Each structure stands twice: as structure tokens, then as C-alpha cells.
Amino acid sequence: MNTEVSQVPTGLRVDAQANRDRILAVAHELFAERGLDVPMAAVARRAGVGVATLYRRFPTRESLVSEVFAEQFGRCASVVQDAVEDPDPWRGFCTVIGEVCAMQAADRGFSAAFLAMLPPELDAEEERERAFAGFAKLTDRAKAAGRLRADFVPEDVILVLMANNGITAEAADVAEAASRRLAAYLIDSFRAERASELPPPAGLSLRDLD
């Protein structure tokens, strides 16, 4: 009897995990197809679960977005951390620009998520803030090495992301090729040796990306 009782919750846990995995997979598809504003009811319908089940697992749209793209947000933070540890700060800087642009181009849903404003208590927002703080340190090192133009500010990476985001509307193969070329153009413009005077910074922050 005890054995039978213990098997029931195990089965329920498996079902709950299957529902959760299906919700995340479907949400990723829909975010890529239709953007982050897709109705939660549409996610539940395609996943084959009730709306109440969806909200029980993910109480807010932001919590669903955070979980769907948790791996990519973590990868961004790791890319920046590896770049900060690179003994050549300019190489690290170029790697960050190239990698983040490539991630955007490869996943339209992630591009929208990265540019969205998420509540600060979510893990994804913490990862994004951590990545930005690391990038700020990297820019200081690249400037000190005389490789990055002196008037570059860390917030300029937001301009890079906004520009690259427009490319993601193209077909995947076109978007990836165009993103690589855009990143190369931008990196070349960031070199200290050919810098000419720029207008003042736009005053953007991550909170302006909603």
C-alpha cells in the first residue's frame, strides 16, 4: 500500500514537468513567430494546457519570458565574463559584439527578450545586468590599452543591439550573414586609431529597451 501511494505523486510530478517543458517549447516558438506580446491564452492553447495551468507555472508573462530564454541570458553573461578574462581587452571587446549580435540574429525571440524590460527580481534581468556591468569593465580596459575609441560609452552597446535587432526580421540565413557584416562594420568604427568626433551619447540605459 505504501508503495502505491508513493507512486502517485511521482506520476503527477512527471506530468507537471512534461506540461512545463511543453509550455516553454511552445512559448519559445510563439515568441519567435509573433513577438513577446503573444497572448498567454495562445501559449496555453498551443501547448494543450489550460490557462490556469499556465499561470500556475508562470504567474506573469515576464516570468515566462525569463524562463524561456534563461539559457541564452546565461550564455550572454558567460561570453562577457570570458571576454573580461581575456588578456587582450580589444579581442575580448570584439568577441562580445560579434557573439551577442550573432545570438540576436539566430533567435528572433531572444532578440526581443534581450531588448525587453524585465522586472529586476527575475534571474534573467540579473544576468543581463551582470553582463552589462562586465562589459563596462571591458570597455575601460580596451580604452586603457589604446584600442577602443575614447568616446565610446558602455551604453553604446544598446545602439548596436537596436541596429542589429532590425536585421532579425529577415530569413535566418540572410539575418546571420547580415548580422556578421554589421558587427564587423561597427567594430571597425570603434577603433581608436581612426576615431573622429561623435555627437554626445544618447543617454540610453537598459531600462530604455522596453
Short mmCIF file of N, CA, C and O in Angstrom, two decimals, residues 20-144:
data_model
loop_
_atom_site.label_atom_id
_atom_site.label_comp_id
_atom_site.label_asym_id
_atom_site.label_seq_id
_atom_site.Cartn_x
_atom_site.Cartn_y
_atom_site.Cartn_z
N ARG A 20 5.25 21.60 -18.17
CA ARG A 20 6.14 22.76 -18.09
C ARG A 20 7.07 22.82 -19.30
O ARG A 20 7.25 23.87 -19.91
N ASP A 21 7.65 21.67 -19.64
CA ASP A 21 8.56 21.63 -20.79
C ASP A 21 7.83 21.99 -22.08
O ASP A 21 8.37 22.69 -22.94
N ARG A 22 6.59 21.49 -22.21
CA ARG A 22 5.82 21.78 -23.42
C ARG A 22 5.46 23.27 -23.49
O ARG A 22 5.53 23.88 -24.56
N ILE A 23 5.10 23.84 -22.37
CA ILE A 23 4.79 25.28 -22.33
C ILE A 23 6.00 26.10 -22.76
O ILE A 23 5.89 27.03 -23.57
N LEU A 24 7.17 25.76 -22.24
CA LEU A 24 8.39 26.51 -22.57
C LEU A 24 8.73 26.38 -24.05
O LEU A 24 9.10 27.37 -24.70
N ALA A 25 8.59 25.18 -24.59
CA ALA A 25 8.91 24.97 -26.01
C ALA A 25 7.94 25.74 -26.90
O ALA A 25 8.35 26.39 -27.88
N VAL A 26 6.67 25.68 -26.57
CA VAL A 26 5.66 26.38 -27.36
C VAL A 26 5.83 27.90 -27.25
O VAL A 26 5.72 28.63 -28.24
N ALA A 27 6.10 28.37 -26.04
CA ALA A 27 6.29 29.81 -25.84
C ALA A 27 7.47 30.31 -26.66
O ALA A 27 7.41 31.38 -27.27
N HIS A 28 8.54 29.52 -26.70
CA HIS A 28 9.70 29.91 -27.50
C HIS A 28 9.31 30.04 -28.97
O HIS A 28 9.69 31.01 -29.65
N GLU A 29 8.55 29.08 -29.48
CA GLU A 29 8.10 29.13 -30.87
C GLU A 29 7.26 30.37 -31.14
O GLU A 29 7.47 31.08 -32.13
N LEU A 30 6.30 30.62 -30.26
CA LEU A 30 5.39 31.74 -30.47
C LEU A 30 6.09 33.09 -30.32
O LEU A 30 5.80 34.04 -31.05
N PHE A 31 7.00 33.19 -29.36
CA PHE A 31 7.75 34.44 -29.20
C PHE A 31 8.57 34.73 -30.46
O PHE A 31 8.71 35.88 -30.88
N ALA A 32 9.13 33.67 -31.05
CA ALA A 32 9.91 33.85 -32.27
C ALA A 32 9.01 34.25 -33.45
O ALA A 32 9.39 35.06 -34.28
N GLU A 33 7.81 33.67 -33.50
CA GLU A 33 6.90 33.93 -34.61
C GLU A 33 6.20 35.28 -34.50
O GLU A 33 6.06 36.01 -35.48
N ARG A 34 5.76 35.61 -33.28
CA ARG A 34 4.83 36.73 -33.12
C ARG A 34 5.29 37.79 -32.13
O ARG A 34 4.60 38.79 -31.92
N GLY A 35 6.45 37.61 -31.52
CA GLY A 35 6.93 38.58 -30.56
C GLY A 35 6.47 38.27 -29.15
O GLY A 35 5.68 37.36 -28.91
N LEU A 36 6.93 39.07 -28.21
CA LEU A 36 6.66 38.80 -26.80
C LEU A 36 5.25 39.16 -26.37
O LEU A 36 4.83 38.79 -25.27
N ASP A 37 4.50 39.85 -27.22
CA ASP A 37 3.14 40.26 -26.86
C ASP A 37 2.09 39.20 -27.18
O ASP A 37 0.90 39.46 -27.05
N VAL A 38 2.52 38.03 -27.62
CA VAL A 38 1.56 36.97 -27.92
C VAL A 38 0.71 36.69 -26.68
O VAL A 38 1.23 36.64 -25.56
N PRO A 39 -0.61 36.55 -26.82
CA PRO A 39 -1.47 36.31 -25.66
C PRO A 39 -1.08 35.03 -24.91
O PRO A 39 -0.74 34.01 -25.53
N MET A 40 -1.14 35.09 -23.61
CA MET A 40 -0.83 33.91 -22.81
C MET A 40 -1.81 32.78 -23.14
O MET A 40 -1.45 31.60 -23.10
N ALA A 41 -3.05 33.14 -23.47
CA ALA A 41 -4.03 32.12 -23.83
C ALA A 41 -3.60 31.36 -25.08
O ALA A 41 -3.87 30.16 -25.21
N ALA A 42 -2.93 32.05 -26.00
CA ALA A 42 -2.45 31.39 -27.22
C ALA A 42 -1.35 30.38 -26.89
O ALA A 42 -1.27 29.31 -27.49
N VAL A 43 -0.50 30.73 -25.92
CA VAL A 43 0.54 29.80 -25.48
C VAL A 43 -0.10 28.55 -24.88
O VAL A 43 0.27 27.42 -25.20
N ALA A 44 -1.08 28.77 -24.00
CA ALA A 44 -1.75 27.64 -23.35
C ALA A 44 -2.46 26.76 -24.38
O ALA A 44 -2.38 25.52 -24.31
N ARG A 45 -3.12 27.39 -25.34
CA ARG A 45 -3.87 26.63 -26.34
C ARG A 45 -2.94 25.75 -27.17
O ARG A 45 -3.21 24.57 -27.37
N ARG A 46 -1.83 26.31 -27.65
CA ARG A 46 -0.93 25.51 -28.48
C ARG A 46 -0.23 24.44 -27.65
O ARG A 46 0.08 23.36 -28.16
N ALA A 47 0.01 24.71 -26.38
CA ALA A 47 0.67 23.73 -25.52
C ALA A 47 -0.28 22.64 -25.06
O ALA A 47 0.15 21.62 -24.50
N GLY A 48 -1.58 22.85 -25.26
CA GLY A 48 -2.56 21.85 -24.87
C GLY A 48 -2.81 21.81 -23.37
O GLY A 48 -3.14 20.75 -22.82
N VAL A 49 -2.67 22.96 -22.72
CA VAL A 49 -2.95 23.03 -21.28
C VAL A 49 -3.95 24.15 -21.03
O VAL A 49 -4.16 25.02 -21.89
N GLY A 50 -4.55 24.15 -19.87
CA GLY A 50 -5.48 25.21 -19.51
C GLY A 50 -4.74 26.48 -19.16
O GLY A 50 -3.57 26.44 -18.75
N VAL A 51 -5.42 27.61 -19.30
CA VAL A 51 -4.81 28.89 -18.95
C VAL A 51 -4.44 28.90 -17.47
O VAL A 51 -3.39 29.44 -17.09
N ALA A 52 -5.28 28.29 -16.64
CA ALA A 52 -4.99 28.24 -15.20
C ALA A 52 -3.69 27.48 -14.93
O ALA A 52 -2.89 27.87 -14.07
N THR A 53 -3.47 26.40 -15.68
CA THR A 53 -2.23 25.63 -15.52
C THR A 53 -1.03 26.48 -15.91
O THR A 53 0.01 26.47 -15.24
N LEU A 54 -1.17 27.22 -17.01
CA LEU A 54 -0.07 28.08 -17.46
C LEU A 54 0.28 29.11 -16.39
O LEU A 54 1.45 29.30 -16.04
N TYR A 55 -0.74 29.77 -15.84
CA TYR A 55 -0.47 30.81 -14.84
C TYR A 55 0.00 30.23 -13.52
O TYR A 55 0.67 30.91 -12.74
N ARG A 56 -0.36 28.98 -13.26
CA ARG A 56 0.15 28.34 -12.05
C ARG A 56 1.65 28.11 -12.16
O ARG A 56 2.39 28.24 -11.19
N ARG A 57 2.10 27.77 -13.36
CA ARG A 57 3.54 27.55 -13.58
C ARG A 57 4.28 28.88 -13.73
O ARG A 57 5.39 29.04 -13.24
N PHE A 58 3.65 29.83 -14.44
CA PHE A 58 4.29 31.11 -14.75
C PHE A 58 3.28 32.22 -14.49
O PHE A 58 2.46 32.53 -15.35
N PRO A 59 3.32 32.83 -13.31
CA PRO A 59 2.30 33.80 -12.90
C PRO A 59 2.23 35.05 -13.78
O PRO A 59 1.19 35.71 -13.84
N THR A 60 3.34 35.41 -14.44
CA THR A 60 3.37 36.61 -15.28
C THR A 60 4.03 36.29 -16.62
O THR A 60 4.79 35.32 -16.73
N ARG A 61 3.76 37.13 -17.61
CA ARG A 61 4.42 36.98 -18.90
C ARG A 61 5.94 37.11 -18.75
O ARG A 61 6.71 36.39 -19.37
N GLU A 62 6.35 38.05 -17.89
CA GLU A 62 7.79 38.27 -17.70
C GLU A 62 8.48 37.04 -17.12
O GLU A 62 9.61 36.73 -17.50
N SER A 63 7.81 36.34 -16.21
CA SER A 63 8.42 35.14 -15.64
C SER A 63 8.54 34.05 -16.70
O SER A 63 9.51 33.28 -16.70
N LEU A 64 7.59 33.99 -17.62
CA LEU A 64 7.66 33.02 -18.72
C LEU A 64 8.80 33.37 -19.66
O LEU A 64 9.60 32.51 -20.05
N VAL A 65 8.91 34.64 -20.03
CA VAL A 65 9.99 35.09 -20.91
C VAL A 65 11.34 34.79 -20.28
O VAL A 65 12.27 34.29 -20.93
N SER A 66 11.46 35.10 -18.99
CA SER A 66 12.72 34.88 -18.28
C SER A 66 13.13 33.42 -18.32
O SER A 66 14.29 33.08 -18.56
N GLU A 67 12.16 32.52 -18.12
CA GLU A 67 12.47 31.09 -18.09
C GLU A 67 12.76 30.56 -19.49
O GLU A 67 13.67 29.74 -19.67
N VAL A 68 12.01 31.02 -20.48
CA VAL A 68 12.21 30.55 -21.85
C VAL A 68 13.62 30.85 -22.33
O VAL A 68 14.27 30.03 -22.98
N PHE A 69 14.12 32.04 -21.98
CA PHE A 69 15.41 32.47 -22.51
C PHE A 69 16.52 32.46 -21.45
O PHE A 69 17.55 33.11 -21.62
N ALA A 70 16.31 31.70 -20.38
CA ALA A 70 17.30 31.65 -19.30
C ALA A 70 18.66 31.21 -19.80
O ALA A 70 19.70 31.77 -19.42
N GLU A 71 18.68 30.19 -20.66
CA GLU A 71 19.96 29.68 -21.15
C GLU A 71 20.71 30.73 -21.96
O GLU A 71 21.91 30.92 -21.81
N GLN A 72 19.97 31.44 -22.84
CA GLN A 72 20.62 32.46 -23.66
C GLN A 72 21.12 33.64 -22.83
O GLN A 72 22.20 34.17 -23.09
N PHE A 73 20.33 34.04 -21.82
CA PHE A 73 20.79 35.13 -20.96
C PHE A 73 22.06 34.71 -20.21
O PHE A 73 23.00 35.50 -20.07
N GLY A 74 22.07 33.47 -19.75
CA GLY A 74 23.26 32.97 -19.07
C GLY A 74 24.46 32.91 -20.00
O GLY A 74 25.59 33.21 -19.60
N ARG A 75 24.21 32.53 -21.26
CA ARG A 75 25.30 32.47 -22.22
C ARG A 75 25.88 33.86 -22.48
O ARG A 75 27.09 34.03 -22.60
N CYS A 76 25.01 34.86 -22.56
CA CYS A 76 25.49 36.24 -22.74
C CYS A 76 26.43 36.63 -21.61
O CYS A 76 27.51 37.20 -21.84
N ALA A 77 26.01 36.35 -20.39
CA ALA A 77 26.83 36.70 -19.23
C ALA A 77 28.16 35.96 -19.28
O ALA A 77 29.21 36.51 -18.94
N SER A 78 28.14 34.70 -19.73
CA SER A 78 29.37 33.91 -19.82
C SER A 78 30.31 34.45 -20.90
O SER A 78 31.53 34.49 -20.71
N VAL A 79 29.73 34.87 -22.03
CA VAL A 79 30.54 35.45 -23.11
C VAL A 79 31.28 36.69 -22.60
O VAL A 79 32.47 36.88 -22.85
N VAL A 80 30.55 37.53 -21.87
CA VAL A 80 31.17 38.76 -21.35
C VAL A 80 32.24 38.41 -20.32
O VAL A 80 33.33 39.00 -20.33
N GLN A 81 31.95 37.46 -19.43
CA GLN A 81 32.92 37.09 -18.41
C GLN A 81 34.20 36.55 -19.04
O GLN A 81 35.31 36.89 -18.62
N ASP A 82 34.06 35.70 -20.06
CA ASP A 82 35.24 35.17 -20.75
C ASP A 82 36.03 36.30 -21.40
O ASP A 82 37.27 36.29 -21.41
N ALA A 83 35.31 37.28 -21.96
CA ALA A 83 35.98 38.41 -22.61
C ALA A 83 36.72 39.27 -21.60
O ALA A 83 37.83 39.75 -21.87
N VAL A 84 36.13 39.45 -20.43
CA VAL A 84 36.79 40.24 -19.37
C VAL A 84 38.09 39.56 -18.95
O VAL A 84 39.08 40.23 -18.64
N GLU A 85 38.09 38.23 -18.96
CA GLU A 85 39.28 37.49 -18.54
C GLU A 85 40.32 37.34 -19.65
O GLU A 85 41.44 36.88 -19.40
N ASP A 86 39.97 37.73 -20.87
CA ASP A 86 40.91 37.66 -21.99
C ASP A 86 42.04 38.66 -21.75
O ASP A 86 41.77 39.84 -21.47
N PRO A 87 43.30 38.26 -21.85
CA PRO A 87 44.40 39.20 -21.63
C PRO A 87 44.45 40.32 -22.67
O PRO A 87 45.06 41.37 -22.43
N ASP A 88 43.80 40.11 -23.82
CA ASP A 88 43.73 41.15 -24.85
C ASP A 88 42.33 41.77 -24.79
O ASP A 88 41.36 41.19 -25.30
N PRO A 89 42.17 42.94 -24.18
CA PRO A 89 40.83 43.51 -24.00
C PRO A 89 40.14 43.87 -25.30
O PRO A 89 38.91 43.80 -25.39
N TRP A 90 40.91 44.26 -26.32
CA TRP A 90 40.28 44.58 -27.61
C TRP A 90 39.70 43.33 -28.25
O TRP A 90 38.59 43.35 -28.77
N ARG A 91 40.43 42.24 -28.18
CA ARG A 91 39.90 40.98 -28.71
C ARG A 91 38.65 40.57 -27.94
O ARG A 91 37.66 40.14 -28.53
N GLY A 92 38.68 40.75 -26.63
CA GLY A 92 37.51 40.43 -25.82
C GLY A 92 36.32 41.30 -26.20
O GLY A 92 35.19 40.82 -26.32
N PHE A 93 36.57 42.59 -26.40
CA PHE A 93 35.51 43.53 -26.79
C PHE A 93 34.89 43.10 -28.12
O PHE A 93 33.66 43.03 -28.25
N CYS A 94 35.73 42.81 -29.10
CA CYS A 94 35.23 42.40 -30.42
C CYS A 94 34.43 41.10 -30.34
O CYS A 94 33.42 40.93 -31.03
N THR A 95 34.88 40.19 -29.49
CA THR A 95 34.18 38.92 -29.31
C THR A 95 32.77 39.15 -28.77
O THR A 95 31.80 38.54 -29.25
N VAL A 96 32.64 40.03 -27.79
CA VAL A 96 31.33 40.30 -27.21
C VAL A 96 30.38 40.88 -28.27
O VAL A 96 29.24 40.42 -28.41
N ILE A 97 30.84 41.87 -29.01
CA ILE A 97 29.99 42.48 -30.03
C ILE A 97 29.55 41.43 -31.05
O ILE A 97 28.37 41.31 -31.39
N GLY A 98 30.50 40.65 -31.53
CA GLY A 98 30.18 39.64 -32.54
C GLY A 98 29.25 38.55 -32.02
O GLY A 98 28.29 38.17 -32.70
N GLU A 99 29.51 38.05 -30.81
CA GLU A 99 28.72 36.95 -30.27
C GLU A 99 27.29 37.38 -29.95
O GLU A 99 26.34 36.65 -30.24
N VAL A 100 27.14 38.53 -29.34
CA VAL A 100 25.79 38.98 -28.98
C VAL A 100 24.97 39.27 -30.22
O VAL A 100 23.78 38.93 -30.29
N CYS A 101 25.59 39.88 -31.22
CA CYS A 101 24.87 40.12 -32.48
C CYS A 101 24.46 38.80 -33.13
O CYS A 101 23.35 38.67 -33.66
N ALA A 102 25.35 37.82 -33.09
CA ALA A 102 25.04 36.51 -33.68
C ALA A 102 23.89 35.83 -32.94
O ALA A 102 23.01 35.22 -33.56
N MET A 103 23.87 35.95 -31.62
CA MET A 103 22.78 35.36 -30.85
C MET A 103 21.45 36.01 -31.18
O MET A 103 20.42 35.35 -31.30
N GLN A 104 21.47 37.32 -31.34
CA GLN A 104 20.25 38.03 -31.73
C GLN A 104 19.74 37.55 -33.08
O GLN A 104 18.56 37.27 -33.27
N ALA A 105 20.65 37.47 -34.05
CA ALA A 105 20.25 37.12 -35.41
C ALA A 105 19.74 35.69 -35.50
O ALA A 105 18.88 35.38 -36.33
N ALA A 106 20.25 34.81 -34.65
CA ALA A 106 19.88 33.40 -34.71
C ALA A 106 18.54 33.11 -34.05
O ALA A 106 17.93 32.07 -34.31
N ASP A 107 18.06 34.01 -33.21
CA ASP A 107 16.83 33.74 -32.45
C ASP A 107 16.05 35.03 -32.28
O ASP A 107 16.36 35.85 -31.42
N ARG A 108 15.03 35.22 -33.11
CA ARG A 108 14.25 36.46 -33.05
C ARG A 108 13.58 36.64 -31.70
O ARG A 108 13.44 37.75 -31.20
N GLY A 109 13.15 35.53 -31.11
CA GLY A 109 12.51 35.63 -29.80
C GLY A 109 13.48 36.13 -28.75
O GLY A 109 13.14 36.98 -27.92
N PHE A 110 14.70 35.61 -28.78
CA PHE A 110 15.69 36.06 -27.81
C PHE A 110 16.04 37.52 -28.02
O PHE A 110 16.25 38.26 -27.06
N SER A 111 16.09 37.94 -29.27
CA SER A 111 16.37 39.34 -29.56
C SER A 111 15.36 40.24 -28.87
O SER A 111 15.70 41.22 -28.21
N ALA A 112 14.08 39.88 -29.01
CA ALA A 112 13.02 40.68 -28.36
C ALA A 112 13.14 40.61 -26.85
O ALA A 112 12.95 41.61 -26.15
N ALA A 113 13.47 39.42 -26.33
CA ALA A 113 13.58 39.26 -24.88
C ALA A 113 14.74 40.08 -24.33
O ALA A 113 14.64 40.70 -23.27
N PHE A 114 15.86 40.09 -25.05
CA PHE A 114 17.03 40.82 -24.57
C PHE A 114 16.75 42.32 -24.55
O PHE A 114 17.24 43.04 -23.68
N LEU A 115 15.94 42.79 -25.49
CA LEU A 115 15.64 44.21 -25.57
C LEU A 115 14.44 44.60 -24.71
O LEU A 115 14.10 45.78 -24.64
N ALA A 116 13.80 43.63 -24.09
CA ALA A 116 12.63 43.92 -23.26
C ALA A 116 13.05 44.34 -21.86
O ALA A 116 14.13 44.00 -21.39
N MET A 117 12.18 45.09 -21.19
CA MET A 117 12.44 45.46 -19.81
C MET A 117 11.80 44.41 -18.92
O MET A 117 10.59 44.20 -18.95
N LEU A 118 12.62 43.73 -18.13
CA LEU A 118 12.14 42.68 -17.25
C LEU A 118 12.24 43.14 -15.80
O LEU A 118 13.13 43.92 -15.45
N PRO A 119 11.34 42.66 -14.94
CA PRO A 119 11.41 43.04 -13.53
C PRO A 119 12.77 42.66 -12.93
O PRO A 119 13.32 41.60 -13.24
N PRO A 120 13.34 43.51 -12.09
CA PRO A 120 14.69 43.27 -11.56
C PRO A 120 14.82 42.01 -10.73
O PRO A 120 15.92 41.49 -10.56
N GLU A 121 13.70 41.49 -10.20
CA GLU A 121 13.80 40.31 -9.34
C GLU A 121 13.96 39.02 -10.14
O GLU A 121 14.26 37.96 -9.57
N LEU A 122 13.78 39.06 -11.45
CA LEU A 122 13.90 37.85 -12.27
C LEU A 122 15.37 37.53 -12.54
O LEU A 122 16.20 38.42 -12.70
N ASP A 123 15.67 36.23 -12.61
CA ASP A 123 17.05 35.80 -12.84
C ASP A 123 17.60 36.34 -14.15
O ASP A 123 18.77 36.71 -14.24
N ALA A 124 16.77 36.37 -15.19
CA ALA A 124 17.23 36.83 -16.50
C ALA A 124 17.68 38.28 -16.44
O ALA A 124 18.68 38.66 -17.06
N GLU A 125 16.94 39.10 -15.71
CA GLU A 125 17.34 40.50 -15.60
C GLU A 125 18.64 40.63 -14.82
O GLU A 125 19.49 41.47 -15.15
N GLU A 126 18.83 39.80 -13.82
CA GLU A 126 20.09 39.81 -13.07
C GLU A 126 21.25 39.44 -13.99
O GLU A 126 22.32 40.05 -13.92
N GLU A 127 21.04 38.44 -14.84
CA GLU A 127 22.09 38.02 -15.77
C GLU A 127 22.41 39.16 -16.75
O GLU A 127 23.57 39.41 -17.07
N ARG A 128 21.38 39.83 -17.23
CA ARG A 128 21.60 40.91 -18.18
C ARG A 128 22.36 42.06 -17.53
O ARG A 128 23.28 42.63 -18.12
N GLU A 129 21.98 42.40 -16.31
CA GLU A 129 22.67 43.47 -15.59
C GLU A 129 24.12 43.08 -15.31
O GLU A 129 25.03 43.91 -15.41
N ARG A 130 24.34 41.81 -14.98
CA ARG A 130 25.70 41.33 -14.72
C ARG A 130 26.54 41.41 -15.99
O ARG A 130 27.71 41.82 -15.96
N ALA A 131 25.94 41.04 -17.12
CA ALA A 131 26.65 41.11 -18.39
C ALA A 131 27.01 42.55 -18.73
O ALA A 131 28.12 42.84 -19.18
N PHE A 132 26.08 43.47 -18.48
CA PHE A 132 26.35 44.87 -18.81
C PHE A 132 27.45 45.44 -17.93
O PHE A 132 28.31 46.19 -18.40
N ALA A 133 27.44 45.07 -16.65
CA ALA A 133 28.49 45.55 -15.74
C ALA A 133 29.86 45.03 -16.19
O ALA A 133 30.86 45.76 -16.17
N GLY A 134 29.91 43.77 -16.60
CA GLY A 134 31.16 43.21 -17.09
C GLY A 134 31.62 43.89 -18.37
O GLY A 134 32.82 44.15 -18.56
N PHE A 135 30.66 44.21 -19.24
CA PHE A 135 31.00 44.89 -20.49
C PHE A 135 31.57 46.27 -20.21
O PHE A 135 32.50 46.72 -20.89
N ALA A 136 31.05 46.96 -19.20
CA ALA A 136 31.57 48.28 -18.84
C ALA A 136 33.03 48.18 -18.41
O ALA A 136 33.87 49.02 -18.78
N LYS A 137 33.36 47.15 -17.64
CA LYS A 137 34.76 46.94 -17.24
C LYS A 137 35.63 46.67 -18.46
O LYS A 137 36.77 47.16 -18.56
N LEU A 138 35.10 45.89 -19.37
CA LEU A 138 35.85 45.53 -20.57
C LEU A 138 36.15 46.77 -21.42
O LEU A 138 37.26 46.91 -21.95
N THR A 139 35.18 47.66 -21.55
CA THR A 139 35.41 48.87 -22.35
C THR A 139 36.49 49.74 -21.72
O THR A 139 37.32 50.33 -22.43
N ASP A 140 36.51 49.81 -20.40
CA ASP A 140 37.56 50.59 -19.72
C ASP A 140 38.94 50.02 -20.03
O ASP A 140 39.89 50.76 -20.29
N ARG A 141 39.05 48.70 -20.01
CA ARG A 141 40.34 48.06 -20.28
C ARG A 141 40.76 48.26 -21.73
O ARG A 141 41.93 48.50 -22.03
N ALA A 142 39.79 48.16 -22.65
CA ALA A 142 40.11 48.33 -24.07
C ALA A 142 40.54 49.77 -24.36
O ALA A 142 41.42 50.02 -25.20
N LYS A 143 39.94 50.73 -23.67
CA LYS A 143 40.36 52.12 -23.82
C LYS A 143 41.76 52.33 -23.26
O LYS A 143 42.60 53.00 -23.87
N ALA A 144 42.00 51.76 -22.08
CA ALA A 144 43.31 51.91 -21.44
C ALA A 144 44.42 51.31 -22.31
O ALA A 144 45.56 51.79 -22.29
#
